[in-house]
Coordinates of C-alpha atoms in Angstrom, one line a residue:
M1 CA -53.5 128.3 106.1
T2 CA -56.3 130.5 104.8
S3 CA -53.9 132.6 102.7
R4 CA -52.6 129.4 101.0
I5 CA -56.1 128.1 100.0
Y6 CA -56.7 131.2 97.9
E7 CA -53.5 130.6 96.0
I8 CA -54.4 126.9 95.1
D9 CA -56.8 127.1 92.2
D10 CA -57.6 123.4 91.4
L11 CA -59.7 121.1 93.6
H12 CA -57.2 118.3 93.6
G13 CA -54.6 120.6 95.0
L14 CA -57.0 121.8 97.6
R15 CA -57.8 118.3 98.7
E16 CA -54.1 117.4 99.0
Y17 CA -53.3 120.5 100.9
L18 CA -56.2 120.2 103.4
S19 CA -55.5 116.5 103.9
S20 CA -52.0 117.3 105.0
F21 CA -53.3 118.7 108.3
Q22 CA -53.7 116.2 111.1
D23 CA -56.3 118.2 113.2
I24 CA -59.2 118.4 110.7
L25 CA -61.5 119.7 113.4
K26 CA -59.3 122.7 113.9
V27 CA -59.0 123.2 110.1
R28 CA -62.8 123.1 109.8
E29 CA -63.3 125.7 112.6
C30 CA -60.7 128.0 111.0
L31 CA -62.4 127.7 107.6
F32 CA -65.9 128.3 109.0
S33 CA -64.7 131.3 110.9
E34 CA -63.1 132.7 107.8
F35 CA -66.3 132.0 105.8
L36 CA -68.4 134.0 108.2
K37 CA -66.3 137.1 107.3
Y38 CA -67.2 136.8 103.6
A39 CA -70.8 135.4 103.9
R40 CA -71.8 139.1 103.8
Y41 CA -69.6 139.8 100.8
G42 CA -69.6 143.3 99.4
N43 CA -67.7 142.9 96.2
A44 CA -66.6 140.3 93.6
T45 CA -63.3 139.6 95.4
E46 CA -65.1 138.8 98.7
W47 CA -67.7 136.6 96.9
N48 CA -64.9 134.6 95.2
M49 CA -63.2 134.1 98.6
A50 CA -66.4 132.8 100.0
V51 CA -66.7 130.4 97.1
R52 CA -63.2 129.0 97.8
L53 CA -64.0 128.6 101.5
C54 CA -67.2 126.7 100.6
E55 CA -65.2 124.4 98.3
C56 CA -62.8 123.7 101.1
L57 CA -65.6 123.0 103.6
A58 CA -67.2 120.6 101.1
I59 CA -63.9 118.7 101.2
V60 CA -63.2 118.6 105.0
G61 CA -66.9 118.6 105.9
W62 CA -69.0 121.3 107.7
G63 CA -69.2 119.3 111.0
D64 CA -72.1 120.5 113.1
K65 CA -72.6 123.6 111.0
E66 CA -75.2 123.7 108.2
P67 CA -73.5 122.8 104.9
L68 CA -73.9 125.5 102.2
E69 CA -73.1 125.7 98.6
A70 CA -72.1 128.9 96.8
I71 CA -74.1 129.3 93.6
K72 CA -73.7 131.7 90.7
G73 CA -76.8 131.9 88.7
S74 CA -78.8 134.4 86.6
Y75 CA -81.5 136.9 87.7
F76 CA -84.6 137.1 85.5
N77 CA -83.0 140.1 83.7
G78 CA -79.9 138.0 82.8
N79 CA -77.6 139.7 85.3
P80 CA -75.5 137.5 87.6
N81 CA -77.1 136.3 90.9
T82 CA -75.0 134.9 93.7
F83 CA -76.2 133.2 96.9
F84 CA -75.6 130.3 99.3
V85 CA -78.1 127.4 99.6
N86 CA -78.4 124.5 102.1
R87 CA -79.3 121.0 101.1
N88 CA -83.0 121.9 101.0
T89 CA -82.3 124.8 98.6
E90 CA -83.1 127.4 101.3
I91 CA -81.0 130.6 100.8
R92 CA -78.7 131.8 103.5
F93 CA -76.7 135.0 104.1
R94 CA -76.4 137.4 101.2
D95 CA -78.3 136.9 98.0
A96 CA -76.9 139.4 95.5
V97 CA -77.9 140.6 92.1
W98 CA -75.0 142.2 90.2
S99 CA -74.9 145.1 87.8
S100 CA -72.4 145.3 84.9
R101 CA -70.5 148.6 84.4
K102 CA -67.8 149.5 81.9
E103 CA -65.3 149.3 84.7
G104 CA -66.5 145.9 85.9
I105 CA -69.2 144.4 88.1
A106 CA -70.9 145.5 91.4
I107 CA -73.7 144.5 93.6
D108 CA -77.1 146.1 92.9
F109 CA -78.3 146.6 96.5
G110 CA -81.8 147.5 95.3
L111 CA -82.2 143.9 94.1
S112 CA -80.3 142.1 96.8
S113 CA -81.4 140.7 100.2
F114 CA -80.1 139.0 103.3
H115 CA -81.3 135.7 104.8
E116 CA -80.7 134.5 108.4
S117 CA -78.6 131.4 109.2
P118 CA -78.9 129.2 112.2
D119 CA -75.1 129.3 112.5
A120 CA -74.6 133.1 112.3
M121 CA -73.9 135.1 115.4
V122 CA -75.4 138.1 113.8
V123 CA -78.8 137.4 112.3
K124 CA -79.4 140.7 110.6
D125 CA -77.5 142.5 107.9
M126 CA -78.3 146.1 107.1
L127 CA -78.1 146.5 103.3
P128 CA -78.5 149.8 101.5
S129 CA -82.0 150.0 100.0
R130 CA -80.6 151.2 96.7
G131 CA -77.4 152.0 94.9
I132 CA -74.4 150.1 93.5
G133 CA -71.6 148.6 95.5
E134 CA -67.9 148.6 94.8
I135 CA -67.1 148.1 91.1
Q136 CA -64.4 145.5 90.3
A137 CA -63.1 144.1 87.1
E138 CA -63.2 140.5 88.3
K139 CA -65.1 137.4 87.1
L140 CA -67.6 135.9 89.6
K141 CA -66.9 132.2 90.4
S142 CA -69.2 129.4 91.3
Q143 CA -68.5 126.4 93.5
R144 CA -67.0 123.5 91.6
N145 CA -67.8 120.7 94.1
W146 CA -71.0 120.2 95.9
I147 CA -72.5 119.3 99.2
P148 CA -74.5 116.1 99.7
K149 CA -78.2 116.9 98.7
N150 CA -81.2 115.3 97.1
P151 CA -79.9 114.4 93.6
I152 CA -83.4 114.4 92.0
C153 CA -84.4 117.8 90.7
I154 CA -87.9 117.9 89.1
T155 CA -88.6 121.0 86.9
R156 CA -91.1 122.1 84.4
G157 CA -89.9 123.2 81.0
I158 CA -93.0 125.2 80.1
A159 CA -95.2 126.9 82.8
N160 CA -98.5 126.2 81.1
C161 CA -100.6 123.1 81.4
Y162 CA -104.3 122.0 81.1
E163 CA -106.5 123.1 83.9
N164 CA -107.1 119.5 85.1
S165 CA -103.4 119.0 85.7
K166 CA -102.6 122.2 87.6
A167 CA -103.2 120.8 91.1
V168 CA -101.1 117.7 90.4
I169 CA -98.2 119.7 88.9
E170 CA -98.3 122.2 91.8
S171 CA -98.2 119.2 94.2
M172 CA -95.2 117.8 92.3
E173 CA -93.4 121.2 92.5
K174 CA -94.1 121.8 96.2
E175 CA -95.0 118.7 98.2
L176 CA -93.0 116.1 96.3
R177 CA -90.0 118.4 95.9
Q178 CA -90.0 119.0 99.7
E179 CA -90.3 115.3 100.5
L180 CA -87.4 114.5 98.2
N181 CA -85.2 117.3 99.7
H182 CA -85.9 116.1 103.2
R183 CA -86.0 112.3 102.8
M184 CA -83.5 111.3 100.2
R185 CA -80.2 110.1 101.7
P186 CA -77.5 111.6 99.6
E187 CA -74.7 110.9 102.1
L188 CA -75.3 107.2 101.4
Y189 CA -75.2 107.3 97.6
G190 CA -71.8 108.8 97.0
N191 CA -70.7 112.2 95.7
A192 CA -70.3 111.6 91.9
I193 CA -73.8 112.7 91.1
N194 CA -74.9 116.3 91.9
R195 CA -78.1 116.7 90.0
I196 CA -80.4 114.5 87.8
I197 CA -82.7 117.1 86.4
L198 CA -86.0 115.7 85.2
D199 CA -87.5 118.4 83.0
C200 CA -91.2 117.8 82.4
S201 CA -93.1 119.4 79.5
F202 CA -96.9 119.2 79.6
S203 CA -99.3 119.8 76.8
F204 CA -101.5 123.0 77.1
Y205 CA -104.0 125.1 75.2
D206 CA -104.9 128.5 76.7
N207 CA -107.5 129.4 74.1
Y208 CA -105.7 132.6 73.2
H209 CA -102.4 132.5 71.4
C210 CA -100.4 129.6 72.8
K211 CA -101.2 125.9 72.2
T212 CA -98.9 123.0 72.4
N213 CA -100.2 119.4 72.2
Y214 CA -97.5 116.8 72.2
I215 CA -97.8 113.7 70.1
I216 CA -95.5 111.0 71.4
A217 CA -93.3 109.4 68.8
D218 CA -93.0 105.6 68.3
E219 CA -90.0 104.6 70.3
A220 CA -89.1 101.9 67.7
R221 CA -88.5 104.7 65.1
K222 CA -85.9 106.5 67.2
L223 CA -86.5 109.8 65.6
K224 CA -84.1 112.7 65.7
Q225 CA -85.2 116.3 66.0
K226 CA -85.0 116.9 62.2
D227 CA -87.4 114.0 61.6
F228 CA -90.2 115.2 63.9
Y229 CA -92.1 117.4 61.5
P230 CA -91.9 115.1 58.5
A231 CA -93.1 112.2 60.6
L232 CA -95.9 114.4 62.0
L233 CA -97.1 115.1 58.4
E234 CA -97.5 111.4 58.0
M235 CA -100.1 111.5 60.8
F236 CA -101.9 114.8 60.3
S237 CA -102.5 117.5 57.7
E238 CA -100.7 120.8 57.9
K239 CA -104.0 122.5 58.9
E240 CA -104.6 120.0 61.7
I241 CA -101.0 120.5 62.9
E242 CA -101.4 124.3 62.9
D243 CA -105.0 124.4 64.4
N244 CA -104.1 122.0 67.2
G245 CA -100.6 123.0 67.9
Y246 CA -99.3 119.5 67.4
Y247 CA -95.6 118.7 68.1
L248 CA -94.1 115.3 67.7
R249 CA -91.6 114.4 70.4
N250 CA -89.9 111.5 72.0
R251 CA -91.3 110.6 75.4
F252 CA -87.8 110.7 77.0
S253 CA -84.7 112.6 75.9
Y254 CA -81.4 111.9 77.7
G255 CA -78.7 114.6 77.8
P256 CA -75.0 113.9 78.5
F257 CA -73.5 113.6 81.9
R258 CA -71.1 116.4 82.8
G259 CA -68.5 115.1 85.3
D260 CA -67.3 118.6 86.2
T261 CA -70.8 119.6 87.5
G262 CA -72.1 116.1 88.3
T263 CA -75.2 116.9 86.3
T264 CA -77.3 115.3 83.7
R265 CA -80.7 116.4 82.2
I266 CA -83.6 114.2 81.1
G267 CA -86.6 115.6 79.2
I268 CA -90.0 114.0 79.7
V269 CA -93.0 115.0 77.5
F270 CA -96.7 114.5 78.3
E271 CA -99.5 114.4 75.7
K272 CA -102.9 116.1 76.2
E273 CA -104.5 112.8 77.2
F274 CA -102.5 112.8 80.4
S275 CA -104.6 115.7 81.6
D276 CA -107.8 113.8 80.8
F277 CA -107.0 111.4 83.6
P278 CA -108.3 111.9 87.2
P279 CA -105.7 113.4 89.5
H280 CA -104.8 110.2 91.3
R281 CA -104.1 108.5 87.9
Q282 CA -102.0 111.5 86.7
K283 CA -99.9 111.1 89.8
Q284 CA -99.4 107.4 89.1
V285 CA -98.4 108.0 85.4
L286 CA -96.1 110.8 86.3
S287 CA -94.4 108.7 89.0
E288 CA -94.0 105.8 86.5
Y289 CA -92.3 108.1 84.0
L290 CA -90.1 109.7 86.6
V291 CA -88.8 106.4 88.0
H292 CA -88.3 105.0 84.5
A293 CA -86.2 108.0 83.5
V294 CA -84.0 107.7 86.6
R295 CA -83.6 104.0 86.1
Q296 CA -82.5 104.5 82.5
C297 CA -80.1 107.2 83.7
A298 CA -78.6 104.8 86.2
K299 CA -78.1 102.1 83.5
R300 CA -76.3 104.6 81.3
L301 CA -74.0 105.8 84.1
Y302 CA -73.4 103.0 86.5
R303 CA -70.2 101.9 84.7
K304 CA -68.9 105.4 84.5
V305 CA -69.3 106.8 88.0
D306 CA -69.0 105.4 91.5
Y307 CA -72.5 105.9 92.9
D308 CA -75.1 103.7 94.7
F309 CA -77.8 104.1 92.0
E310 CA -79.7 101.1 93.4
L311 CA -80.2 102.7 96.8
M312 CA -81.0 106.1 95.3
V313 CA -83.7 104.7 93.0
E314 CA -85.1 102.6 95.9
D315 CA -85.5 105.8 98.1
F316 CA -86.9 107.7 95.2
S317 CA -89.5 105.0 94.4
V318 CA -90.7 104.8 98.0
I319 CA -91.2 108.6 98.3
L320 CA -93.1 108.6 95.0
Q321 CA -95.4 105.8 96.1
E322 CA -96.3 107.6 99.3
W323 CA -96.9 110.8 97.3
C324 CA -99.2 108.9 95.0
G325 CA -101.1 107.6 97.9
K326 CA -101.9 111.1 99.3
G327 CA -104.9 113.1 98.2
I328 CA -104.3 116.0 95.9
N329 CA -104.4 118.4 98.9
G330 CA -102.8 115.9 101.3

């Protein structure tokens, strides 16, 4: 069976092949046993085999094992980074950074690490502290289907913000994100949506070189990017714009939905006045915008995808309300 799954390249074919077996429990056990062989991958071929096994386990289910997703991302220097994550975005097994060579690609052991898993018989993996692994002329793959996980991903477009907002934003990135990862119920919503990325951009002024103070455009005008600066000149002089770092932006910007990745991105912009509010009010305003963005996303997609948006938004709203009710350190 395992040799055949490496030959089938498309997900539809994998589903058909795996559904042809009557004993799914046995199939699952076989796939997981095979996965453990390659969870400590040492080259591109082994990583790609691990990816295929994760795709198969996402189809038949992981059973009583911790579901994992095989991700190919980028390290801060732009080199490929491959790793496995659970539904709470915790990394498991090998987390590898790759180095490109003329002959191909290889693991850079000096930048790679190993993470224990509750399902692994061996909890440690002895990695070389430096050096390059086996070089192969093979393209690294990334998993094309996904495990059930919290669909709401809140990110920050720019790291800076005004001092009075730091505690609230840190709470959003830590406490709120953790609550969403643990309390959303993705198994009940469906599998058409992988990620709704809410990308928040906050005004800031660091008194040195960088200053960005967003001015929110009138929604009725429905301005496009090319119209922002001309419209801003109607409101302020060029000197005022330069001195204050003014940028005219729409409050919300909705990106397309990609069915192949199950992902859509929504930008949310916050003006300087947001940071003038006390922390509890900042939480309330932030929550209102987040829920509004997700509801609008649901309206755009509910006819296109089979997904329980109503239940998802309800869960999201409840978690946000409880987060708002907590103190800034609570």
